[in-house]
Short mmCIF file of C-alpha atoms and ligand atoms in Angstrom, two decimals:
data_model
loop_
_atom_site.label_atom_id
_atom_site.label_comp_id
_atom_site.label_asym_id
_atom_site.label_seq_id
_atom_site.Cartn_x
_atom_site.Cartn_y
_atom_site.Cartn_z
CA MET Y 1 55.75 -12.21 -12.19
CA ARG Y 2 53.71 -13.64 -9.31
CA ARG Y 3 55.71 -15.05 -6.42
CA LYS Y 4 54.46 -18.53 -5.52
CA LEU Y 5 52.88 -19.19 -2.12
CA ALA Y 6 52.74 -22.41 -0.09
CA ALA Y 7 50.09 -21.88 2.61
CA GLY Y 8 49.21 -24.29 5.40
CA ASN Y 9 45.88 -24.31 7.22
CA TRP Y 10 46.15 -26.22 10.48
CA LYS Y 11 42.40 -25.86 11.14
CA MET Y 12 41.46 -26.93 14.72
CA ASN Y 13 44.70 -28.85 15.17
CA GLY Y 14 47.77 -27.97 17.16
CA LEU Y 15 48.99 -27.40 20.69
CA ALA Y 16 52.17 -25.65 21.75
CA ALA Y 17 54.12 -28.88 21.32
CA ASN Y 18 53.29 -28.89 17.60
CA LEU Y 19 55.30 -25.72 17.04
CA THR Y 20 58.32 -27.98 16.64
CA GLU Y 21 56.86 -28.71 13.18
CA LEU Y 22 57.15 -25.01 12.40
CA ASP Y 23 60.81 -25.11 13.42
CA ALA Y 24 61.33 -28.03 11.09
CA MET Y 25 59.82 -26.05 8.18
CA LYS Y 26 62.32 -23.22 8.46
CA ALA Y 27 65.01 -24.89 6.40
CA ALA Y 28 62.68 -25.54 3.43
CA ALA Y 29 61.32 -22.00 3.67
CA ALA Y 30 64.86 -20.60 3.79
CA ALA Y 31 65.46 -21.68 0.19
CA ASP Y 32 63.52 -18.46 -0.46
CA LYS Y 33 62.15 -19.64 -3.78
CA VAL Y 34 58.53 -19.27 -2.64
CA ASP Y 35 56.55 -17.54 0.11
CA VAL Y 36 55.52 -19.80 3.01
CA LEU Y 37 52.54 -19.19 5.28
CA ILE Y 38 51.24 -21.22 8.22
CA CYS Y 39 47.78 -20.52 9.66
CA PRO Y 40 47.62 -22.23 13.07
CA PRO Y 41 44.62 -22.03 15.40
CA ALA Y 42 44.22 -18.57 16.93
CA THR Y 43 45.52 -19.82 20.29
CA LEU Y 44 48.93 -20.42 18.70
CA ILE Y 45 49.30 -17.31 16.52
CA SER Y 46 51.37 -15.35 18.99
CA ARG Y 47 53.67 -18.25 19.87
CA ALA Y 48 53.92 -19.28 16.20
CA ALA Y 49 54.91 -15.73 15.29
CA ASP Y 50 57.62 -15.87 17.96
CA ALA Y 51 58.76 -19.28 16.73
CA ALA Y 52 58.88 -18.06 13.11
CA ALA Y 53 60.68 -14.81 13.94
CA GLY Y 54 63.84 -14.45 11.91
CA SER Y 55 62.66 -17.01 9.37
CA SER Y 56 60.77 -16.40 6.13
CA ILE Y 57 57.63 -18.17 7.39
CA ALA Y 58 54.62 -15.86 7.70
CA ILE Y 59 51.86 -16.58 10.20
CA GLY Y 60 48.16 -16.20 9.45
CA ALA Y 61 44.76 -16.66 11.04
CA GLN Y 62 41.89 -18.81 9.82
CA ASP Y 63 39.03 -16.31 10.14
CA CYS Y 64 38.26 -12.84 11.49
CA HIS Y 65 35.21 -10.82 12.46
CA ALA Y 66 34.05 -8.12 10.07
CA ASN Y 67 33.95 -5.48 12.81
CA ALA Y 68 36.99 -3.82 14.34
CA SER Y 69 35.74 -4.26 17.93
CA GLY Y 70 32.55 -4.62 19.92
CA ALA Y 71 30.15 -7.00 21.63
CA HIS Y 72 30.94 -10.20 19.73
CA THR Y 73 31.73 -12.82 22.36
CA GLY Y 74 34.28 -15.35 21.24
CA ASP Y 75 35.17 -13.53 18.01
CA LEU Y 76 38.50 -11.97 17.02
CA SER Y 77 38.97 -8.81 14.98
CA ALA Y 78 41.53 -8.52 12.22
CA ALA Y 79 43.38 -5.90 14.28
CA MET Y 80 43.65 -8.38 17.17
CA LEU Y 81 45.09 -11.01 14.84
CA ALA Y 82 47.59 -8.51 13.45
CA ASP Y 83 48.47 -7.52 17.02
CA ALA Y 84 49.12 -11.20 17.84
CA GLY Y 85 51.57 -11.47 14.93
CA ALA Y 86 49.46 -12.52 11.94
CA SER Y 87 50.13 -11.04 8.51
CA HIS Y 88 47.42 -12.98 6.67
CA VAL Y 89 43.92 -14.27 7.36
CA ILE Y 90 41.91 -16.93 5.53
CA THR Y 91 38.38 -15.75 4.73
CA GLY Y 92 35.51 -17.76 3.29
CA HIS Y 93 36.94 -21.21 3.89
CA SER Y 94 34.20 -23.69 3.01
CA GLU Y 95 34.20 -24.98 6.60
CA ARG Y 96 33.31 -21.43 7.76
CA ARG Y 97 30.79 -21.03 4.93
CA VAL Y 98 29.10 -24.32 5.95
CA ASP Y 99 29.60 -24.47 9.73
CA HIS Y 100 29.06 -20.74 10.38
CA SER Y 101 26.88 -19.77 7.40
CA ASP Y 102 29.38 -17.19 6.11
CA SER Y 103 27.79 -15.65 2.99
CA ASP Y 104 29.70 -14.02 0.15
CA ALA Y 105 28.81 -10.63 1.66
CA ASP Y 106 30.20 -11.78 5.04
CA VAL Y 107 33.41 -12.93 3.35
CA ALA Y 108 33.76 -9.60 1.54
CA ALA Y 109 33.22 -7.70 4.82
CA LYS Y 110 35.76 -9.88 6.64
CA SER Y 111 38.26 -9.43 3.80
CA GLN Y 112 37.77 -5.65 3.91
CA ALA Y 113 38.31 -5.75 7.68
CA ALA Y 114 41.53 -7.67 7.02
CA PHE Y 115 42.74 -5.01 4.56
CA ASP Y 116 41.86 -2.26 7.04
CA ALA Y 117 44.03 -3.98 9.66
CA GLY Y 118 46.92 -4.37 7.22
CA LEU Y 119 46.41 -8.11 6.72
CA ILE Y 120 46.48 -10.05 3.46
CA ALA Y 121 43.19 -11.92 2.89
CA VAL Y 122 43.30 -15.44 1.48
CA ILE Y 123 39.78 -15.57 0.03
CA CYS Y 124 38.49 -19.12 -0.51
CA LEU Y 125 36.02 -20.22 -3.19
CA GLY Y 126 34.78 -23.68 -4.10
CA GLU Y 127 31.88 -25.65 -5.47
CA SER Y 128 30.18 -28.59 -3.78
CA LEU Y 129 30.05 -32.01 -5.41
CA ALA Y 130 26.37 -31.51 -6.26
CA GLN Y 131 27.17 -28.18 -7.93
CA ARG Y 132 29.99 -29.74 -9.97
CA GLU Y 133 27.84 -32.68 -11.03
CA ALA Y 134 25.10 -30.27 -12.07
CA GLY Y 135 27.58 -28.45 -14.32
CA ASP Y 136 27.37 -25.28 -12.23
CA THR Y 137 31.04 -25.00 -11.19
CA LEU Y 138 31.97 -21.86 -13.12
CA ASP Y 139 28.70 -20.11 -12.24
CA VAL Y 140 29.26 -20.87 -8.54
CA ILE Y 141 32.89 -19.75 -8.63
CA GLY Y 142 32.04 -16.59 -10.57
CA THR Y 143 29.31 -15.66 -8.09
CA GLN Y 144 31.50 -16.38 -5.04
CA LEU Y 145 34.44 -14.47 -6.51
CA ALA Y 146 32.35 -11.41 -7.37
CA GLY Y 147 30.55 -11.37 -4.03
CA SER Y 148 33.46 -12.26 -1.73
CA THR Y 149 36.16 -9.96 -3.11
CA PRO Y 150 36.03 -6.29 -2.05
CA ASP Y 151 36.47 -3.55 -4.65
CA SER Y 152 39.59 -2.50 -2.75
CA ALA Y 153 41.35 -5.81 -3.42
CA THR Y 154 44.87 -5.50 -4.86
CA ALA Y 155 47.68 -7.89 -5.76
CA ALA Y 156 49.34 -6.95 -2.48
CA ASN Y 157 46.39 -7.51 -0.14
CA THR Y 158 44.57 -10.44 -1.77
CA VAL Y 159 45.22 -14.09 -2.51
CA ILE Y 160 42.45 -16.23 -4.02
CA ALA Y 161 42.23 -19.93 -3.14
CA TYR Y 162 40.18 -22.29 -5.31
CA GLU Y 163 39.16 -25.17 -3.06
CA PRO Y 164 36.55 -27.56 -4.42
CA VAL Y 165 34.61 -28.56 -1.31
CA TRP Y 166 34.50 -32.20 -2.35
CA ALA Y 167 38.31 -32.33 -2.54
CA ILE Y 168 39.00 -30.97 0.95
CA GLY Y 169 40.25 -33.65 3.29
CA THR Y 170 38.85 -36.41 1.08
CA GLY Y 171 41.89 -37.50 -0.93
CA LYS Y 172 39.87 -36.73 -4.10
CA VAL Y 173 41.49 -34.26 -6.47
CA PRO Y 174 40.02 -32.69 -9.63
CA THR Y 175 41.69 -33.56 -12.91
CA LEU Y 176 44.43 -31.19 -14.00
CA GLU Y 177 42.10 -30.02 -16.78
CA GLN Y 178 39.40 -29.21 -14.23
CA ILE Y 179 41.89 -27.24 -12.10
CA ALA Y 180 43.16 -25.36 -15.17
CA GLU Y 181 39.63 -24.53 -16.30
CA VAL Y 182 38.71 -22.96 -12.96
CA HIS Y 183 42.02 -21.17 -12.41
CA ASP Y 184 41.99 -19.71 -15.94
CA PHE Y 185 38.38 -18.62 -15.36
CA ILE Y 186 39.27 -16.93 -12.06
CA ARG Y 187 42.25 -15.18 -13.68
CA ALA Y 188 40.08 -13.85 -16.50
CA LYS Y 189 37.50 -12.54 -14.02
CA LEU Y 190 40.18 -10.91 -11.86
CA VAL Y 191 41.80 -9.19 -14.84
CA ALA Y 192 38.40 -8.03 -16.14
CA ARG Y 193 37.57 -6.47 -12.77
CA PHE Y 194 40.94 -5.35 -11.42
CA GLY Y 195 43.17 -5.02 -14.51
CA ALA Y 196 46.89 -5.36 -13.77
CA GLU Y 197 46.16 -5.83 -10.06
CA GLY Y 198 44.01 -8.84 -10.93
CA ASP Y 199 46.83 -10.25 -13.03
CA GLY Y 200 49.13 -9.94 -10.02
CA MET Y 201 46.87 -11.72 -7.50
CA ARG Y 202 48.02 -15.20 -6.58
CA ILE Y 203 45.50 -18.03 -7.17
CA LEU Y 204 46.13 -21.05 -4.96
CA TYR Y 205 44.70 -24.52 -5.46
CA GLY Y 206 43.50 -26.32 -2.32
CA GLY Y 207 42.06 -29.78 -1.77
CA SER Y 208 44.04 -32.89 -0.86
CA VAL Y 209 47.40 -31.51 -2.03
CA LYS Y 210 50.10 -33.98 -0.97
CA PRO Y 211 53.79 -34.47 -1.74
CA GLY Y 212 52.76 -37.11 -4.28
CA ASN Y 213 50.52 -34.87 -6.40
CA ALA Y 214 52.09 -31.44 -5.82
CA ASP Y 215 54.41 -31.49 -8.86
CA GLU Y 216 51.64 -32.06 -11.38
CA ILE Y 217 49.25 -29.58 -9.77
CA PHE Y 218 51.93 -26.86 -9.66
CA ALA Y 219 52.55 -27.28 -13.39
CA VAL Y 220 48.93 -26.24 -14.18
CA SER Y 221 48.41 -22.78 -15.67
CA ASN Y 222 47.47 -20.04 -13.21
CA VAL Y 223 48.24 -22.23 -10.19
CA ASP Y 224 50.42 -19.93 -8.08
CA GLY Y 225 50.71 -22.24 -5.11
CA ALA Y 226 48.57 -24.23 -2.72
CA LEU Y 227 46.43 -23.94 0.37
CA VAL Y 228 47.14 -27.17 2.22
CA GLY Y 229 45.25 -28.64 5.14
CA GLY Y 230 46.22 -32.11 6.36
CA ALA Y 231 49.62 -32.19 4.67
CA SER Y 232 50.66 -28.93 6.35
CA LEU Y 233 50.59 -30.43 9.84
CA LYS Y 234 53.83 -32.35 9.43
CA ALA Y 235 57.02 -30.66 8.28
CA SER Y 236 58.05 -33.79 6.40
CA ASP Y 237 55.00 -33.45 4.10
CA PHE Y 238 54.82 -29.67 3.91
CA ASN Y 239 58.53 -29.27 3.22
CA ALA Y 240 58.16 -31.58 0.22
CA ILE Y 241 55.30 -29.40 -1.04
CA ILE Y 242 57.36 -26.22 -0.53
CA THR Y 243 60.22 -27.80 -2.47
CA ALA Y 244 57.93 -28.96 -5.28
CA LEU Y 245 56.52 -25.43 -5.59
CA GLY Y 246 60.03 -23.98 -5.67
CA ASN Y 247 60.93 -26.30 -8.51
CA ALA Y 248 57.73 -25.64 -10.51
C1 LIG E 301 41.98 -26.91 3.43
O1 LIG E 301 41.61 -27.08 4.58
O2 LIG E 301 41.95 -25.75 3.00
C2 LIG E 301 42.41 -28.05 2.66
C3 LIG E 301 42.70 -27.87 1.40
O3 LIG E 301 42.51 -29.26 3.31
P1 LIG E 301 43.21 -30.60 2.76
O4 LIG E 301 44.53 -30.20 2.16
O5 LIG E 301 43.35 -31.47 3.97
O6 LIG E 301 42.29 -31.18 1.73
#
Protein backbone atom coordinates (compact mmCIF):
# COMPACT_ATOMS: atom_id res chain seq x y z
CA MET A 1 0.00 0.00 0.00
CA ARG A 2 1.57 3.29 -1.09
CA ARG A 3 1.11 6.19 1.30
CA LYS A 4 -0.17 9.26 -0.55
CA LEU A 5 1.97 12.41 -0.79
CA ALA A 6 0.90 16.04 -1.17
CA ALA A 7 4.02 17.98 -2.21
CA GLY A 8 4.27 21.74 -2.65
CA ASN A 9 6.90 23.46 -4.80
CA TRP A 10 7.17 27.13 -3.91
CA LYS A 11 9.65 27.75 -6.75
CA MET A 12 11.27 31.24 -6.50
CA ASN A 13 8.57 32.51 -4.17
CA GLY A 14 8.68 33.13 -0.46
CA LEU A 15 10.31 35.31 2.16
CA ALA A 16 10.47 34.65 5.89
CA ALA A 17 7.05 36.24 6.33
CA ASN A 18 5.50 33.53 4.15
CA LEU A 19 6.37 30.85 6.70
CA THR A 20 3.08 31.72 8.39
CA GLU A 21 1.50 29.73 5.53
CA LEU A 22 3.48 26.71 6.69
CA ASP A 23 2.11 27.18 10.20
CA ALA A 24 -1.39 27.28 8.77
CA MET A 25 -0.80 23.95 6.98
CA LYS A 26 0.03 22.08 10.17
CA ALA A 27 -3.55 21.35 11.12
CA ALA A 28 -4.40 19.77 7.74
CA ALA A 29 -1.15 17.78 7.82
CA ALA A 30 -1.92 16.61 11.36
CA ALA A 31 -4.85 14.54 10.11
CA ASP A 32 -2.01 12.14 9.24
CA LYS A 33 -3.88 10.54 6.37
CA VAL A 34 -1.20 11.51 3.83
CA ASP A 35 2.43 12.65 3.78
CA VAL A 36 2.92 16.40 3.30
CA LEU A 37 6.04 18.01 1.83
CA ILE A 38 6.85 21.67 1.21
CA CYS A 39 9.82 22.64 -0.97
CA PRO A 40 10.53 26.33 -0.32
CA PRO A 41 13.40 28.25 -1.92
CA ALA A 42 16.78 27.19 -0.52
CA THR A 43 17.03 30.41 1.51
CA LEU A 44 14.08 29.27 3.61
CA ILE A 45 14.87 25.57 4.09
CA SER A 46 16.48 25.96 7.49
CA ARG A 47 13.79 28.28 8.85
CA ALA A 48 11.03 26.17 7.29
CA ALA A 49 12.48 23.07 8.94
CA ASP A 50 12.44 24.91 12.28
CA ALA A 51 8.88 26.09 11.66
CA ALA A 52 7.74 22.56 10.74
CA ALA A 53 9.50 20.90 13.68
CA GLY A 54 7.09 18.82 15.70
CA SER A 55 4.59 18.69 12.85
CA SER A 56 4.26 16.04 10.15
CA ILE A 57 5.28 18.44 7.36
CA ALA A 58 8.54 17.46 5.66
CA ILE A 59 10.76 20.09 4.04
CA GLY A 60 12.48 19.64 0.69
CA ALA A 61 14.71 21.46 -1.75
CA GLN A 62 14.04 22.22 -5.40
CA ASP A 63 17.36 21.11 -6.91
CA CYS A 64 20.84 19.95 -5.90
CA HIS A 65 24.27 19.66 -7.47
CA ALA A 66 25.45 16.22 -8.53
CA ASN A 67 28.74 16.57 -6.67
CA ALA A 68 29.16 16.34 -2.91
CA SER A 69 31.38 19.46 -2.72
CA GLY A 70 33.78 21.51 -4.80
CA ALA A 71 34.26 24.57 -6.96
CA HIS A 72 30.67 25.15 -8.08
CA THR A 73 29.86 28.76 -7.23
CA GLY A 74 26.26 29.31 -6.31
CA ASP A 75 25.35 25.61 -6.21
CA LEU A 76 24.23 23.53 -3.24
CA SER A 77 25.09 19.89 -2.60
CA ALA A 78 22.54 17.37 -1.39
CA ALA A 79 24.49 17.03 1.87
CA MET A 80 24.18 20.80 2.43
CA LEU A 81 20.43 20.62 1.88
CA ALA A 82 20.14 17.70 4.30
CA ASP A 83 22.26 19.66 6.78
CA ALA A 84 19.85 22.61 6.46
CA GLY A 85 16.89 20.36 7.33
CA ALA A 86 15.66 18.99 4.00
CA SER A 87 14.53 15.38 3.71
CA HIS A 88 13.59 15.51 0.01
CA VAL A 89 14.84 17.22 -3.14
CA ILE A 90 13.06 17.77 -6.45
CA THR A 91 15.22 16.73 -9.41
CA GLY A 92 14.53 17.24 -13.11
CA HIS A 93 11.77 19.80 -12.77
CA SER A 94 10.98 21.01 -16.28
CA GLU A 95 11.99 24.55 -15.30
CA ARG A 96 15.48 23.21 -14.44
CA ARG A 97 15.53 21.06 -17.58
CA VAL A 98 14.66 24.13 -19.72
CA ASP A 99 16.30 27.03 -17.85
CA HIS A 100 19.47 25.14 -16.83
CA SER A 101 19.66 22.48 -19.56
CA ASP A 102 19.49 19.59 -17.08
CA SER A 103 19.70 16.39 -19.16
CA ASP A 104 18.36 13.00 -18.11
CA ALA A 105 21.93 12.02 -17.16
CA ASP A 106 22.23 15.17 -15.02
CA VAL A 107 18.94 14.34 -13.31
CA ALA A 108 20.09 10.78 -12.62
CA ALA A 109 23.38 12.07 -11.18
CA LYS A 110 21.57 14.61 -8.99
CA SER A 111 19.13 11.93 -7.81
CA GLN A 112 22.02 9.60 -6.95
CA ALA A 113 23.66 12.46 -5.04
CA ALA A 114 20.38 12.90 -3.17
CA PHE A 115 20.30 9.20 -2.22
CA ASP A 116 23.94 9.36 -1.10
CA ALA A 117 23.04 12.25 1.23
CA GLY A 118 20.04 10.37 2.63
CA LEU A 119 17.47 12.48 0.77
CA ILE A 120 14.39 11.29 -1.09
CA ALA A 121 14.46 12.39 -4.75
CA VAL A 122 11.25 13.60 -6.37
CA ILE A 123 12.17 12.94 -10.00
CA CYS A 124 10.10 14.97 -12.49
CA LEU A 125 9.18 13.91 -16.03
CA GLY A 126 6.95 15.59 -18.58
CA GLU A 127 6.34 16.12 -22.26
CA SER A 128 6.07 19.48 -24.02
CA LEU A 129 2.93 20.48 -25.89
CA ALA A 130 4.67 19.87 -29.22
CA GLN A 131 5.68 16.37 -28.10
CA ARG A 132 2.12 15.58 -27.00
CA GLU A 133 0.63 16.90 -30.22
CA ALA A 134 3.11 14.81 -32.20
CA GLY A 135 1.91 11.69 -30.36
CA ASP A 136 5.29 11.23 -28.67
CA THR A 137 4.20 11.47 -25.02
CA LEU A 138 4.86 7.89 -23.95
CA ASP A 139 8.17 7.73 -25.84
CA VAL A 140 9.31 10.95 -24.15
CA ILE A 141 8.21 9.80 -20.70
CA GLY A 142 9.77 6.37 -21.16
CA THR A 143 13.09 7.90 -22.22
CA GLN A 144 13.11 10.45 -19.38
CA LEU A 145 12.16 7.82 -16.80
CA ALA A 146 14.86 5.39 -17.94
CA GLY A 147 17.55 8.04 -18.15
CA SER A 148 16.69 10.08 -15.04
CA THR A 149 16.17 7.28 -12.51
CA PRO A 150 19.31 5.70 -11.00
CA ASP A 151 19.60 1.92 -10.76
CA SER A 152 19.75 2.36 -6.98
CA ALA A 153 16.24 3.84 -6.82
CA THR A 154 13.93 2.22 -4.26
CA ALA A 155 10.41 2.82 -2.99
CA ALA A 156 11.95 4.52 0.04
CA ASN A 157 14.28 6.93 -1.75
CA THR A 158 12.33 7.78 -4.92
CA VAL A 159 9.11 9.54 -5.85
CA ILE A 160 8.24 10.06 -9.52
CA ALA A 161 6.28 13.16 -10.58
CA TYR A 162 4.55 13.25 -13.97
CA GLU A 163 4.27 16.92 -14.90
CA PRO A 164 3.23 17.70 -18.47
CA VAL A 165 5.17 20.89 -19.23
CA TRP A 166 2.17 22.48 -20.93
CA ALA A 167 0.07 22.05 -17.78
CA ILE A 168 2.50 23.73 -15.36
CA GLY A 169 1.26 27.12 -14.24
CA THR A 170 -1.09 27.38 -17.22
CA GLY A 171 -4.42 26.28 -15.77
CA LYS A 172 -4.55 23.58 -18.49
CA VAL A 173 -4.92 20.04 -17.22
CA PRO A 174 -4.77 16.78 -19.21
CA THR A 175 -7.94 14.71 -19.36
CA LEU A 176 -8.27 12.08 -16.66
CA GLU A 177 -7.75 9.45 -19.37
CA GLN A 178 -4.50 11.11 -20.41
CA ILE A 179 -3.28 11.19 -16.80
CA ALA A 180 -4.25 7.53 -16.30
CA GLU A 181 -2.50 6.49 -19.51
CA VAL A 182 0.80 8.06 -18.46
CA HIS A 183 0.65 7.00 -14.81
CA ASP A 184 -0.19 3.39 -15.75
CA PHE A 185 2.67 3.46 -18.27
CA ILE A 186 5.12 4.77 -15.65
CA ARG A 187 3.97 2.12 -13.15
CA ALA A 188 4.49 -0.66 -15.69
CA LYS A 189 7.99 0.61 -16.51
CA LEU A 190 8.90 0.91 -12.81
CA VAL A 191 7.69 -2.60 -12.04
CA ALA A 192 9.51 -4.01 -15.09
CA ARG A 193 12.77 -2.40 -13.96
CA PHE A 194 12.56 -2.44 -10.17
CA GLY A 195 10.03 -5.21 -9.36
CA ALA A 196 8.32 -4.79 -5.98
CA GLU A 197 10.31 -1.62 -5.31
CA GLY A 198 8.88 -0.11 -8.48
CA ASP A 199 5.39 -1.04 -7.35
CA GLY A 200 6.03 0.80 -4.09
CA MET A 201 7.28 4.08 -5.62
CA ARG A 202 4.79 6.93 -5.41
CA ILE A 203 3.81 8.56 -8.73
CA LEU A 204 2.59 12.13 -8.31
CA TYR A 205 0.66 14.14 -10.87
CA GLY A 206 1.70 17.80 -11.26
CA GLY A 207 0.34 20.61 -13.42
CA SER A 208 -2.31 23.12 -12.38
CA VAL A 209 -3.67 21.02 -9.50
CA LYS A 210 -6.16 23.16 -7.57
CA PRO A 211 -8.77 22.54 -4.87
CA GLY A 212 -11.40 22.45 -7.62
CA ASN A 213 -9.84 19.61 -9.64
CA ALA A 214 -7.98 17.66 -6.95
CA ASP A 215 -10.78 15.17 -6.16
CA GLU A 216 -11.11 13.92 -9.72
CA ILE A 217 -7.36 13.75 -10.32
CA PHE A 218 -6.79 11.81 -7.09
CA ALA A 219 -9.34 9.21 -8.16
CA VAL A 220 -7.23 8.29 -11.24
CA SER A 221 -5.38 4.96 -11.14
CA ASN A 222 -1.74 5.13 -10.08
CA VAL A 223 -2.03 8.75 -8.95
CA ASP A 224 -0.44 8.63 -5.49
CA GLY A 225 -0.60 12.35 -4.83
CA ALA A 226 0.37 15.64 -6.38
CA LEU A 227 3.27 18.00 -6.90
CA VAL A 228 1.67 21.42 -6.63
CA GLY A 229 3.15 24.76 -7.58
CA GLY A 230 0.93 27.84 -7.40
CA ALA A 231 -1.72 26.29 -5.18
CA SER A 232 0.87 25.34 -2.55
CA LEU A 233 1.71 28.95 -1.73
CA LYS A 234 -1.44 29.58 0.26
CA ALA A 235 -2.50 27.29 3.10
CA SER A 236 -6.15 27.82 2.22
CA ASP A 237 -5.60 26.16 -1.19
CA PHE A 238 -3.02 23.57 -0.19
CA ASN A 239 -4.97 22.44 2.86
CA ALA A 240 -7.95 21.72 0.61
CA ILE A 241 -5.69 19.62 -1.63
CA ILE A 242 -4.27 17.74 1.38
CA THR A 243 -7.81 17.02 2.56
CA ALA A 244 -8.93 15.89 -0.90
CA LEU A 245 -5.97 13.50 -1.07
CA GLY A 246 -6.78 12.15 2.38
CA ASN A 247 -10.32 11.43 1.27
CA ALA A 248 -9.32 9.81 -2.04
C1 LIG B 1 5.09 22.67 -10.50
O1 LIG B 1 5.76 23.68 -10.41
O2 LIG B 1 5.66 21.59 -10.32
C2 LIG B 1 3.67 22.78 -10.80
C3 LIG B 1 2.99 21.69 -10.99
O3 LIG B 1 3.15 24.05 -10.86
P1 LIG B 1 1.58 24.44 -10.91
O4 LIG B 1 0.87 23.60 -9.89
O5 LIG B 1 1.55 25.91 -10.60
O6 LIG B 1 1.11 24.13 -12.30
